[in-house]
């Protein structure tokens, strides 16, 4: 049973560029959440997708957008990259999105913006 | 502001020593609480969680945590650490619909 997978593992971009990160949830999971983890900080919630719709969103600008596909996989897009977007981006999956469900995290994509 | 606080960001201790990591949160109402661990080079993984019932929760690898509602705390403990417990530990609160709010983490180094 594959866990949560993310691609790519590492990415280097320059300011102003756009980036797309991908996530495949754990088998049987239908909810995907994205988190940003800056160096020395805990993960911060970006947004969550359930039934192909953004269900809730954290305090991130509109430059951060996402999508969920019918197979529950998800993409995170960041436009007009800033130096401050450099971070580890984590995807987490769960089932149903209820408060009692454990979230399983992927290995993350490390983004460096130069 | 609503937050999750973890103190003593860096902890260094010897094998067989006891470990306690503090976690305080400021969210009101019913909360679900978690401790996650990230071993070097590995994913974030769940150590233990509290939803309701017995406030003393047992997790994997000998860890336990106690929920004290009156103190808004969920402290993590292990009576005797091993070198393999070297990791970063994160406390998290389920704010709404599985939206997790994390603390800044505790970097724990166990010296053999």
mmCIF file with all atom_site columns, C-alpha atoms in Angstrom:
data_model
loop_
_atom_site.group_PDB
_atom_site.id
_atom_site.type_symbol
_atom_site.label_atom_id
_atom_site.label_alt_id
_atom_site.label_comp_id
_atom_site.label_asym_id
_atom_site.label_entity_id
_atom_site.label_seq_id
_atom_site.pdbx_PDB_ins_code
_atom_site.Cartn_x
_atom_site.Cartn_y
_atom_site.Cartn_z
_atom_site.occupancy
_atom_site.B_iso_or_equiv
_atom_site.pdbx_formal_charge
_atom_site.auth_seq_id
_atom_site.auth_comp_id
_atom_site.auth_asym_id
_atom_site.auth_atom_id
_atom_site.pdbx_PDB_model_num
ATOM 1   C CA . UNK A 1 1   ? 0.000   0.000  0.000   1.00 0.00 ? 1   UNK A CA 1
ATOM 2   C CA . UNK A 1 2   ? 1.696   3.173  -1.182  1.00 0.00 ? 2   UNK A CA 1
ATOM 3   C CA . UNK A 1 3   ? 1.641   6.073  1.173   1.00 0.00 ? 3   UNK A CA 1
ATOM 4   C CA . UNK A 1 4   ? 1.361   9.704  0.170   1.00 0.00 ? 4   UNK A CA 1
ATOM 5   C CA . UNK A 1 5   ? 3.683   10.517 -2.699  1.00 0.00 ? 5   UNK A CA 1
ATOM 6   C CA . UNK A 1 6   ? 4.836   13.910 -3.915  1.00 0.00 ? 6   UNK A CA 1
ATOM 7   C CA . UNK A 1 7   ? 6.737   15.128 -6.930  1.00 0.00 ? 7   UNK A CA 1
ATOM 8   C CA . UNK A 1 8   ? 9.199   16.513 -7.584  1.00 0.00 ? 8   UNK A CA 1
ATOM 9   C CA . UNK A 1 9   ? 11.378  16.076 -4.511  1.00 0.00 ? 9   UNK A CA 1
ATOM 10  C CA . UNK A 1 10  ? 13.375  19.227 -5.150  1.00 0.00 ? 10  UNK A CA 1
ATOM 11  C CA . UNK A 1 11  ? 12.850  22.260 -7.337  1.00 0.00 ? 11  UNK A CA 1
ATOM 12  C CA . UNK A 1 12  ? 14.781  25.442 -8.042  1.00 0.00 ? 12  UNK A CA 1
ATOM 13  C CA . UNK A 1 13  ? 13.008  28.434 -9.556  1.00 0.00 ? 13  UNK A CA 1
ATOM 14  C CA . UNK A 1 14  ? 13.676  32.139 -9.956  1.00 0.00 ? 14  UNK A CA 1
ATOM 15  C CA . UNK A 1 15  ? 11.569  35.021 -8.740  1.00 0.00 ? 15  UNK A CA 1
ATOM 16  C CA . UNK A 1 16  ? 8.486   35.675 -10.838 1.00 0.00 ? 16  UNK A CA 1
ATOM 17  C CA . UNK A 1 17  ? 8.254   32.147 -12.182 1.00 0.00 ? 17  UNK A CA 1
ATOM 18  C CA . UNK A 1 18  ? 5.405   29.757 -11.634 1.00 0.00 ? 18  UNK A CA 1
ATOM 19  C CA . UNK A 1 19  ? 5.586   26.272 -10.109 1.00 0.00 ? 19  UNK A CA 1
ATOM 20  C CA . UNK A 1 20  ? 3.322   23.221 -9.916  1.00 0.00 ? 20  UNK A CA 1
ATOM 21  C CA . UNK A 1 21  ? 3.713   20.594 -7.227  1.00 0.00 ? 21  UNK A CA 1
ATOM 22  C CA . UNK A 1 22  ? 1.929   17.248 -7.285  1.00 0.00 ? 22  UNK A CA 1
ATOM 23  C CA . UNK A 1 23  ? 0.536   14.907 -4.679  1.00 0.00 ? 23  UNK A CA 1
ATOM 24  C CA . UNK A 1 24  ? -1.009  11.445 -4.760  1.00 0.00 ? 24  UNK A CA 1
ATOM 25  C CA . UNK A 1 25  ? -2.917  10.559 -1.615  1.00 0.00 ? 25  UNK A CA 1
ATOM 26  C CA . UNK A 1 26  ? -2.745  7.342  0.312   1.00 0.00 ? 26  UNK A CA 1
ATOM 27  C CA . UNK A 1 27  ? -4.964  4.632  -1.107  1.00 0.00 ? 27  UNK A CA 1
ATOM 28  C CA . UNK A 1 28  ? -8.559  5.053  0.083   1.00 0.00 ? 28  UNK A CA 1
ATOM 29  C CA . UNK A 1 29  ? -8.147  8.707  1.026   1.00 0.00 ? 29  UNK A CA 1
ATOM 30  C CA . UNK A 1 30  ? -10.241 11.414 -0.602  1.00 0.00 ? 30  UNK A CA 1
ATOM 31  C CA . UNK A 1 31  ? -9.079  14.575 1.155   1.00 0.00 ? 31  UNK A CA 1
ATOM 32  C CA . UNK A 1 32  ? -5.824  16.370 0.447   1.00 0.00 ? 32  UNK A CA 1
ATOM 33  C CA . UNK A 1 33  ? -4.347  19.211 2.478   1.00 0.00 ? 33  UNK A CA 1
ATOM 34  C CA . UNK A 1 34  ? -1.290  21.271 1.621   1.00 0.00 ? 34  UNK A CA 1
ATOM 35  C CA . UNK A 1 35  ? 1.122   22.802 4.109   1.00 0.00 ? 35  UNK A CA 1
ATOM 36  C CA . UNK A 1 36  ? 4.137   25.083 3.813   1.00 0.00 ? 36  UNK A CA 1
ATOM 37  C CA . UNK A 1 37  ? 7.039   24.487 6.191   1.00 0.00 ? 37  UNK A CA 1
ATOM 38  C CA . UNK A 1 38  ? 9.627   27.227 6.284   1.00 0.00 ? 38  UNK A CA 1
ATOM 39  C CA . UNK A 1 39  ? 13.031  26.482 7.765   1.00 0.00 ? 39  UNK A CA 1
ATOM 40  C CA . UNK A 1 40  ? 12.855  26.203 11.549  1.00 0.00 ? 40  UNK A CA 1
ATOM 41  C CA . UNK A 1 41  ? 9.067   26.477 11.628  1.00 0.00 ? 41  UNK A CA 1
ATOM 42  C CA . UNK A 1 42  ? 6.153   24.113 11.913  1.00 0.00 ? 42  UNK A CA 1
ATOM 43  C CA . UNK A 1 43  ? 3.977   23.389 8.888   1.00 0.00 ? 43  UNK A CA 1
ATOM 44  C CA . UNK A 1 44  ? 1.421   26.078 8.022   1.00 0.00 ? 44  UNK A CA 1
ATOM 45  C CA . UNK A 1 45  ? -1.912  25.176 6.458   1.00 0.00 ? 45  UNK A CA 1
ATOM 46  C CA . UNK A 1 46  ? -2.372  26.437 2.890   1.00 0.00 ? 46  UNK A CA 1
ATOM 47  C CA . UNK A 1 47  ? -5.648  24.821 1.790   1.00 0.00 ? 47  UNK A CA 1
ATOM 48  C CA . UNK A 1 48  ? -7.615  21.601 1.660   1.00 0.00 ? 48  UNK A CA 1
ATOM 49  C CA . UNK A 1 49  ? -9.376  19.841 -1.191  1.00 0.00 ? 49  UNK A CA 1
ATOM 50  C CA . UNK A 1 50  ? -12.313 17.488 -0.896  1.00 0.00 ? 50  UNK A CA 1
ATOM 51  C CA . UNK A 1 51  ? -14.572 16.284 -3.697  1.00 0.00 ? 51  UNK A CA 1
ATOM 52  C CA . UNK A 1 52  ? -12.525 18.335 -6.165  1.00 0.00 ? 52  UNK A CA 1
ATOM 53  C CA . UNK A 1 53  ? -13.291 21.595 -4.401  1.00 0.00 ? 53  UNK A CA 1
ATOM 54  C CA . UNK A 1 54  ? -11.297 23.828 -2.102  1.00 0.00 ? 54  UNK A CA 1
ATOM 55  C CA . UNK A 1 55  ? -13.037 23.306 1.217   1.00 0.00 ? 55  UNK A CA 1
ATOM 56  C CA . UNK A 1 56  ? -11.012 25.608 3.420   1.00 0.00 ? 56  UNK A CA 1
ATOM 57  C CA . UNK A 1 57  ? -8.069  27.909 3.093   1.00 0.00 ? 57  UNK A CA 1
ATOM 58  C CA . UNK A 1 58  ? -5.369  29.276 5.336   1.00 0.00 ? 58  UNK A CA 1
ATOM 59  C CA . UNK A 1 59  ? -3.842  32.724 5.318   1.00 0.00 ? 59  UNK A CA 1
ATOM 60  C CA . UNK A 1 60  ? -2.088  32.529 1.968   1.00 0.00 ? 60  UNK A CA 1
ATOM 61  C CA . UNK A 1 61  ? -2.429  34.917 -0.975  1.00 0.00 ? 61  UNK A CA 1
ATOM 62  C CA . UNK A 1 62  ? -4.263  34.110 -4.188  1.00 0.00 ? 62  UNK A CA 1
ATOM 63  C CA . UNK A 1 63  ? -0.914  33.352 -5.823  1.00 0.00 ? 63  UNK A CA 1
ATOM 64  C CA . UNK A 1 64  ? -1.345  29.969 -4.191  1.00 0.00 ? 64  UNK A CA 1
ATOM 65  C CA . UNK A 1 65  ? -3.964  27.882 -5.946  1.00 0.00 ? 65  UNK A CA 1
ATOM 66  C CA . UNK A 1 66  ? -4.745  24.242 -6.258  1.00 0.00 ? 66  UNK A CA 1
ATOM 67  C CA . UNK A 1 67  ? -6.733  21.561 -7.889  1.00 0.00 ? 67  UNK A CA 1
ATOM 68  C CA . UNK A 1 68  ? -8.005  18.105 -7.071  1.00 0.00 ? 68  UNK A CA 1
ATOM 69  C CA . UNK A 1 69  ? -8.621  15.524 -9.746  1.00 0.00 ? 69  UNK A CA 1
ATOM 70  C CA . UNK A 1 70  ? -11.304 12.810 -9.859  1.00 0.00 ? 70  UNK A CA 1
ATOM 71  C CA . UNK A 1 71  ? -8.724  10.246 -8.703  1.00 0.00 ? 71  UNK A CA 1
ATOM 72  C CA . UNK A 1 72  ? -8.171  12.449 -5.593  1.00 0.00 ? 72  UNK A CA 1
ATOM 73  C CA . UNK A 1 73  ? -4.647  13.463 -6.562  1.00 0.00 ? 73  UNK A CA 1
ATOM 74  C CA . UNK A 1 74  ? -3.910  17.138 -6.200  1.00 0.00 ? 74  UNK A CA 1
ATOM 75  C CA . UNK A 1 75  ? -1.738  19.952 -7.490  1.00 0.00 ? 75  UNK A CA 1
ATOM 76  C CA . UNK A 1 76  ? -0.470  23.061 -5.783  1.00 0.00 ? 76  UNK A CA 1
ATOM 77  C CA . UNK A 1 77  ? 0.335   26.003 -8.040  1.00 0.00 ? 77  UNK A CA 1
ATOM 78  C CA . UNK A 1 78  ? 2.254   29.070 -6.989  1.00 0.00 ? 78  UNK A CA 1
ATOM 79  C CA . UNK A 1 79  ? 2.432   32.065 -9.334  1.00 0.00 ? 79  UNK A CA 1
ATOM 80  C CA . UNK A 1 80  ? 4.807   35.018 -9.312  1.00 0.00 ? 80  UNK A CA 1
ATOM 81  C CA . UNK A 1 81  ? 7.247   33.304 -6.979  1.00 0.00 ? 81  UNK A CA 1
ATOM 82  C CA . UNK A 1 82  ? 8.891   35.331 -4.233  1.00 0.00 ? 82  UNK A CA 1
ATOM 83  C CA . UNK A 1 83  ? 12.082  34.564 -2.346  1.00 0.00 ? 83  UNK A CA 1
ATOM 84  C CA . UNK A 1 84  ? 9.918   33.979 0.727   1.00 0.00 ? 84  UNK A CA 1
ATOM 85  C CA . UNK A 1 85  ? 8.152   31.095 -0.980  1.00 0.00 ? 85  UNK A CA 1
ATOM 86  C CA . UNK A 1 86  ? 11.260  28.986 -0.474  1.00 0.00 ? 86  UNK A CA 1
ATOM 87  C CA . UNK A 1 87  ? 10.128  26.187 1.823   1.00 0.00 ? 87  UNK A CA 1
ATOM 88  C CA . UNK A 1 88  ? 9.228   22.526 2.123   1.00 0.00 ? 88  UNK A CA 1
ATOM 89  C CA . UNK A 1 89  ? 5.734   21.936 0.764   1.00 0.00 ? 89  UNK A CA 1
ATOM 90  C CA . UNK A 1 90  ? 3.922   19.056 2.397   1.00 0.00 ? 90  UNK A CA 1
ATOM 91  C CA . UNK A 1 91  ? 0.886   17.208 1.212   1.00 0.00 ? 91  UNK A CA 1
ATOM 92  C CA . UNK A 1 92  ? -1.277  15.298 3.662   1.00 0.00 ? 92  UNK A CA 1
ATOM 93  C CA . UNK A 1 93  ? -4.161  12.989 2.932   1.00 0.00 ? 93  UNK A CA 1
ATOM 94  C CA . UNK A 1 94  ? -7.040  11.742 5.027   1.00 0.00 ? 94  UNK A CA 1
ATOM 95  C CA . UNK A 1 95  ? -10.433 10.164 4.617   1.00 0.00 ? 95  UNK A CA 1
ATOM 96  C CA . UNK A 1 96  ? -13.592 12.241 4.664   1.00 0.00 ? 96  UNK A CA 1
ATOM 97  C CA . UNK A 1 97  ? -12.031 15.289 6.270   1.00 0.00 ? 97  UNK A CA 1
ATOM 98  C CA . UNK A 1 98  ? -13.705 14.818 9.601   1.00 0.00 ? 98  UNK A CA 1
ATOM 99  C CA . UNK A 1 99  ? -12.037 16.091 12.727  1.00 0.00 ? 99  UNK A CA 1
ATOM 100 C CA . UNK A 1 100 ? -11.182 12.613 13.901  1.00 0.00 ? 100 UNK A CA 1
ATOM 101 C CA . UNK A 1 101 ? -9.260  11.489 10.872  1.00 0.00 ? 101 UNK A CA 1
ATOM 102 C CA . UNK A 1 102 ? -5.497  11.117 10.998  1.00 0.00 ? 102 UNK A CA 1
ATOM 103 C CA . UNK A 1 103 ? -3.594  12.950 8.306   1.00 0.00 ? 103 UNK A CA 1
ATOM 104 C CA . UNK A 1 104 ? -0.786  11.104 6.592   1.00 0.00 ? 104 UNK A CA 1
ATOM 105 C CA . UNK A 1 105 ? 2.032   13.217 5.263   1.00 0.00 ? 105 UNK A CA 1
ATOM 106 C CA . UNK A 1 106 ? 4.167   12.826 2.180   1.00 0.00 ? 106 UNK A CA 1
ATOM 107 C CA . UNK A 1 107 ? 7.922   13.428 2.013   1.00 0.00 ? 107 UNK A CA 1
ATOM 108 C CA . UNK A 1 108 ? 7.457   16.944 0.718   1.00 0.00 ? 108 UNK A CA 1
ATOM 109 C CA . UNK A 1 109 ? 8.792   19.015 -2.162  1.00 0.00 ? 109 UNK A CA 1
ATOM 110 C CA . UNK A 1 110 ? 11.636  21.344 -1.303  1.00 0.00 ? 110 UNK A CA 1
ATOM 111 C CA . UNK A 1 111 ? 11.322  24.555 -3.309  1.00 0.00 ? 111 UNK A CA 1
ATOM 112 C CA . UNK A 1 112 ? 14.151  27.044 -3.566  1.00 0.00 ? 112 UNK A CA 1
ATOM 113 C CA . UNK A 1 113 ? 13.419  30.416 -5.130  1.00 0.00 ? 113 UNK A CA 1
ATOM 114 C CA . UNK A 1 114 ? 16.463  32.383 -6.273  1.00 0.00 ? 114 UNK A CA 1
ATOM 115 C CA . UNK B 2 1   ? -4.181  35.246 18.425  1.00 0.00 ? 1   UNK B CA 1
ATOM 116 C CA . UNK B 2 2   ? -4.932  31.538 18.201  1.00 0.00 ? 2   UNK B CA 1
ATOM 117 C CA . UNK B 2 3   ? -1.736  29.528 18.292  1.00 0.00 ? 3   UNK B CA 1
ATOM 118 C CA . UNK B 2 4   ? 0.117   26.417 19.328  1.00 0.00 ? 4   UNK B CA 1
ATOM 119 C CA . UNK B 2 5   ? 3.186   26.995 21.498  1.00 0.00 ? 5   UNK B CA 1
ATOM 120 C CA . UNK B 2 6   ? 6.104   24.665 21.981  1.00 0.00 ? 6   UNK B CA 1
ATOM 121 C CA . UNK B 2 7   ? 8.923   25.733 24.247  1.00 0.00 ? 7   UNK B CA 1
ATOM 122 C CA . UNK B 2 8   ? 12.599  24.755 24.417  1.00 0.00 ? 8   UNK B CA 1
ATOM 123 C CA . UNK B 2 9   ? 13.050  24.429 20.695  1.00 0.00 ? 9   UNK B CA 1
ATOM 124 C CA . UNK B 2 10  ? 16.332  22.541 21.097  1.00 0.00 ? 10  UNK B CA 1
ATOM 125 C CA . UNK B 2 11  ? 16.617  19.725 23.628  1.00 0.00 ? 11  UNK B CA 1
ATOM 126 C CA . UNK B 2 12  ? 19.778  17.686 24.171  1.00 0.00 ? 12  UNK B CA 1
ATOM 127 C CA . UNK B 2 13  ? 19.785  14.745 26.545  1.00 0.00 ? 13  UNK B CA 1
ATOM 128 C CA . UNK B 2 14  ? 21.550  11.457 27.196  1.00 0.00 ? 14  UNK B CA 1
ATOM 129 C CA . UNK B 2 15  ? 20.164  7.995  26.583  1.00 0.00 ? 15  UNK B CA 1
ATOM 130 C CA . UNK B 2 16  ? 17.936  6.712  29.413  1.00 0.00 ? 16  UNK B CA 1
ATOM 131 C CA . UNK B 2 17  ? 17.047  10.244 30.458  1.00 0.00 ? 17  UNK B CA 1
ATOM 132 C CA . UNK B 2 18  ? 13.388  11.216 30.666  1.00 0.00 ? 18  UNK B CA 1
ATOM 133 C CA . UNK B 2 19  ? 11.893  13.534 28.090  1.00 0.00 ? 19  UNK B CA 1
ATOM 134 C CA . UNK B 2 20  ? 9.021   15.953 28.450  1.00 0.00 ? 20  UNK B CA 1
ATOM 135 C CA . UNK B 2 21  ? 7.990   18.382 25.734  1.00 0.00 ? 21  UNK B CA 1
ATOM 136 C CA . UNK B 2 22  ? 5.427   21.038 26.477  1.00 0.00 ? 22  UNK B CA 1
ATOM 137 C CA . UNK B 2 23  ? 2.582   22.077 24.195  1.00 0.00 ? 23  UNK B CA 1
ATOM 138 C CA . UNK B 2 24  ? 0.060   24.806 24.887  1.00 0.00 ? 24  UNK B CA 1
ATOM 139 C CA . UNK B 2 25  ? -2.720  25.903 22.578  1.00 0.00 ? 25  UNK B CA 1
ATOM 140 C CA . UNK B 2 26  ? -5.065  28.844 22.580  1.00 0.00 ? 26  UNK B CA 1
ATOM 141 C CA . UNK B 2 27  ? -7.990  27.485 20.574  1.00 0.00 ? 27  UNK B CA 1
ATOM 142 C CA . UNK B 2 28  ? -11.335 27.318 22.315  1.00 0.00 ? 28  UNK B CA 1
ATOM 143 C CA . UNK B 2 29  ? -14.028 24.723 22.154  1.00 0.00 ? 29  UNK B CA 1
ATOM 144 C CA . UNK B 2 30  ? -13.519 21.073 21.421  1.00 0.00 ? 30  UNK B CA 1
ATOM 145 C CA . UNK B 2 31  ? -10.080 20.310 20.064  1.00 0.00 ? 31  UNK B CA 1
ATOM 146 C CA . UNK B 2 32  ? -8.346  17.250 18.758  1.00 0.00 ? 32  UNK B CA 1
ATOM 147 C CA . UNK B 2 33  ? -4.663  17.125 19.619  1.00 0.00 ? 33  UNK B CA 1
ATOM 148 C CA . UNK B 2 34  ? -1.737  15.404 17.979  1.00 0.00 ? 34  UNK B CA 1
ATOM 149 C CA . UNK B 2 35  ? 1.959   14.864 18.317  1.00 0.00 ? 35  UNK B CA 1
ATOM 150 C CA . UNK B 2 36  ? 3.843   14.197 15.107  1.00 0.00 ? 36  UNK B CA 1
ATOM 151 C CA . UNK B 2 37  ? 7.495   13.185 14.796  1.00 0.00 ? 37  UNK B CA 1
ATOM 152 C CA . UNK B 2 38  ? 9.928   13.660 11.960  1.00 0.00 ? 38  UNK B CA 1
ATOM 153 C CA . UNK B 2 39  ? 12.993  11.438 12.092  1.00 0.00 ? 39  UNK B CA 1
ATOM 154 C CA . UNK B 2 40  ? 16.014  12.574 10.081  1.00 0.00 ? 40  UNK B CA 1
ATOM 155 C CA . UNK B 2 41  ? 15.304  12.106 6.387   1.00 0.00 ? 41  UNK B CA 1
ATOM 156 C CA . UNK B 2 42  ? 11.802  10.749 6.950   1.00 0.00 ? 42  UNK B CA 1
ATOM 157 C CA . UNK B 2 43  ? 8.193   11.902 6.639   1.00 0.00 ? 43  UNK B CA 1
ATOM 158 C CA . UNK B 2 44  ? 6.153   13.461 9.368   1.00 0.00 ? 44  UNK B CA 1
ATOM 159 C CA . UNK B 2 45  ? 4.435   10.597 11.134  1.00 0.00 ? 45  UNK B CA 1
ATOM 160 C CA . UNK B 2 46  ? 1.864   10.386 13.879  1.00 0.00 ? 46  UNK B CA 1
ATOM 161 C CA . UNK B 2 47  ? 3.083   9.584  17.393  1.00 0.00 ? 47  UNK B CA 1
ATOM 162 C CA . UNK B 2 48  ? -0.244  9.810  19.184  1.00 0.00 ? 48  UNK B CA 1
ATOM 163 C CA . UNK B 2 49  ? -3.534  11.664 19.242  1.00 0.00 ? 49  UNK B CA 1
ATOM 164 C CA . UNK B 2 50  ? -6.249  12.713 21.663  1.00 0.00 ? 50  UNK B CA 1
ATOM 165 C CA . UNK B 2 51  ? -9.900  13.058 20.697  1.00 0.00 ? 51  UNK B CA 1
ATOM 166 C CA . UNK B 2 52  ? -11.858 12.327 23.858  1.00 0.00 ? 52  UNK B CA 1
ATOM 167 C CA . UNK B 2 53  ? -11.981 10.075 26.894  1.00 0.00 ? 53  UNK B CA 1
ATOM 168 C CA . UNK B 2 54  ? -8.938  9.220  28.974  1.00 0.00 ? 54  UNK B CA 1
ATOM 169 C CA . UNK B 2 55  ? -6.713  12.312 28.984  1.00 0.00 ? 55  UNK B CA 1
ATOM 170 C CA . UNK B 2 56  ? -3.599  10.138 29.203  1.00 0.00 ? 56  UNK B CA 1
ATOM 171 C CA . UNK B 2 57  ? -2.868  8.873  25.715  1.00 0.00 ? 57  UNK B CA 1
ATOM 172 C CA . UNK B 2 58  ? -0.389  6.159  24.806  1.00 0.00 ? 58  UNK B CA 1
ATOM 173 C CA . UNK B 2 59  ? 1.406   6.302  21.496  1.00 0.00 ? 59  UNK B CA 1
ATOM 174 C CA . UNK B 2 60  ? 4.034   4.428  19.573  1.00 0.00 ? 60  UNK B CA 1
ATOM 175 C CA . UNK B 2 61  ? 7.578   3.787  20.744  1.00 0.00 ? 61  UNK B CA 1
ATOM 176 C CA . UNK B 2 62  ? 6.775   4.273  24.430  1.00 0.00 ? 62  UNK B CA 1
ATOM 177 C CA . UNK B 2 63  ? 5.555   7.853  24.141  1.00 0.00 ? 63  UNK B CA 1
ATOM 178 C CA . UNK B 2 64  ? 2.569   9.177  26.040  1.00 0.00 ? 64  UNK B CA 1
ATOM 179 C CA . UNK B 2 65  ? 0.861   12.531 26.350  1.00 0.00 ? 65  UNK B CA 1
ATOM 180 C CA . UNK B 2 66  ? -1.485  14.077 28.877  1.00 0.00 ? 66  UNK B CA 1
ATOM 181 C CA . UNK B 2 67  ? -4.308  16.421 27.970  1.00 0.00 ? 67  UNK B CA 1
ATOM 182 C CA . UNK B 2 68  ? -5.033  18.966 30.701  1.00 0.00 ? 68  UNK B CA 1
ATOM 183 C CA . UNK B 2 69  ? -8.055  20.951 29.566  1.00 0.00 ? 69  UNK B CA 1
ATOM 184 C CA . UNK B 2 70  ? -7.819  23.581 32.298  1.00 0.00 ? 70  UNK B CA 1
ATOM 185 C CA . UNK B 2 71  ? -4.255  24.384 31.273  1.00 0.00 ? 71  UNK B CA 1
ATOM 186 C CA . UNK B 2 72  ? -4.837  24.107 27.493  1.00 0.00 ? 72  UNK B CA 1
ATOM 187 C CA . UNK B 2 73  ? -1.871  21.752 27.444  1.00 0.00 ? 73  UNK B CA 1
ATOM 188 C CA . UNK B 2 74  ? -0.943  18.485 25.774  1.00 0.00 ? 74  UNK B CA 1
ATOM 189 C CA . UNK B 2 75  ? 2.540   17.561 26.983  1.00 0.00 ? 75  UNK B CA 1
ATOM 190 C CA . UNK B 2 76  ? 4.509   14.682 25.526  1.00 0.00 ? 76  UNK B CA 1
ATOM 191 C CA . UNK B 2 77  ? 6.573   12.357 27.704  1.00 0.00 ? 77  UNK B CA 1
ATOM 192 C CA . UNK B 2 78  ? 8.877   9.376  27.461  1.00 0.00 ? 78  UNK B CA 1
ATOM 193 C CA . UNK B 2 79  ? 10.392  7.898  30.616  1.00 0.00 ? 79  UNK B CA 1
ATOM 194 C CA . UNK B 2 80  ? 13.648  6.701  29.038  1.00 0.00 ? 80  UNK B CA 1
ATOM 195 C CA . UNK B 2 81  ? 14.840  7.917  25.643  1.00 0.00 ? 81  UNK B CA 1
ATOM 196 C CA . UNK B 2 82  ? 17.012  6.088  23.163  1.00 0.00 ? 82  UNK B CA 1
ATOM 197 C CA . UNK B 2 83  ? 19.411  7.401  20.548  1.00 0.00 ? 83  UNK B CA 1
ATOM 198 C CA . UNK B 2 84  ? 16.788  6.502  17.921  1.00 0.00 ? 84  UNK B CA 1
ATOM 199 C CA . UNK B 2 85  ? 14.424  9.104  19.435  1.00 0.00 ? 85  UNK B CA 1
ATOM 200 C CA . UNK B 2 86  ? 16.568  11.847 17.915  1.00 0.00 ? 86  UNK B CA 1
ATOM 201 C CA . UNK B 2 87  ? 14.033  13.730 15.806  1.00 0.00 ? 87  UNK B CA 1
ATOM 202 C CA . UNK B 2 88  ? 11.907  16.821 15.517  1.00 0.00 ? 88  UNK B CA 1
ATOM 203 C CA . UNK B 2 89  ? 8.608   16.700 17.403  1.00 0.00 ? 89  UNK B CA 1
ATOM 204 C CA . UNK B 2 90  ? 5.565   18.761 16.480  1.00 0.00 ? 90  UNK B CA 1
ATOM 205 C CA . UNK B 2 91  ? 2.420   19.391 18.460  1.00 0.00 ? 91  UNK B CA 1
ATOM 206 C CA . UNK B 2 92  ? -0.701  20.061 16.376  1.00 0.00 ? 92  UNK B CA 1
ATOM 207 C CA . UNK B 2 93  ? -4.305  21.044 16.976  1.00 0.00 ? 93  UNK B CA 1
ATOM 208 C CA . UNK B 2 94  ? -7.157  20.134 14.665  1.00 0.00 ? 94  UNK B CA 1
ATOM 209 C CA . UNK B 2 95  ? -8.779  23.510 14.247  1.00 0.00 ? 95  UNK B CA 1
ATOM 210 C CA . UNK B 2 96  ? -11.635 22.644 11.905  1.00 0.00 ? 96  UNK B CA 1
ATOM 211 C CA . UNK B 2 97  ? -12.318 19.827 9.460   1.00 0.00 ? 97  UNK B CA 1
ATOM 212 C CA . UNK B 2 98  ? -8.866  18.379 9.789   1.00 0.00 ? 98  UNK B CA 1
ATOM 213 C CA . UNK B 2 99  ? -7.099  21.691 9.330   1.00 0.00 ? 99  UNK B CA 1
ATOM 214 C CA . UNK B 2 100 ? -4.036  21.308 11.533  1.00 0.00 ? 100 UNK B CA 1
ATOM 215 C CA . UNK B 2 101 ? -2.294  24.154 13.316  1.00 0.00 ? 101 UNK B CA 1
ATOM 216 C CA . UNK B 2 102 ? 1.266   23.209 14.276  1.00 0.00 ? 102 UNK B CA 1
ATOM 217 C CA . UNK B 2 103 ? 3.696   24.482 16.832  1.00 0.00 ? 103 UNK B CA 1
ATOM 218 C CA . UNK B 2 104 ? 7.237   25.403 15.805  1.00 0.00 ? 104 UNK B CA 1
ATOM 219 C CA . UNK B 2 105 ? 8.583   22.022 16.871  1.00 0.00 ? 105 UNK B CA 1
ATOM 220 C CA . UNK B 2 106 ? 11.179  20.687 19.292  1.00 0.00 ? 106 UNK B CA 1
ATOM 221 C CA . UNK B 2 107 ? 14.490  19.468 17.923  1.00 0.00 ? 107 UNK B CA 1
ATOM 222 C CA . UNK B 2 108 ? 15.510  16.615 20.234  1.00 0.00 ? 108 UNK B CA 1
ATOM 223 C CA . UNK B 2 109 ? 19.017  15.170 20.155  1.00 0.00 ? 109 UNK B CA 1
ATOM 224 C CA . UNK B 2 110 ? 19.756  12.065 22.223  1.00 0.00 ? 110 UNK B CA 1
ATOM 225 C CA . UNK B 2 111 ? 23.428  11.452 22.936  1.00 0.00 ? 111 UNK B CA 1
ATOM 226 C CA . UNK B 2 112 ? 24.435  7.773  23.185  1.00 0.00 ? 112 UNK B CA 1
#
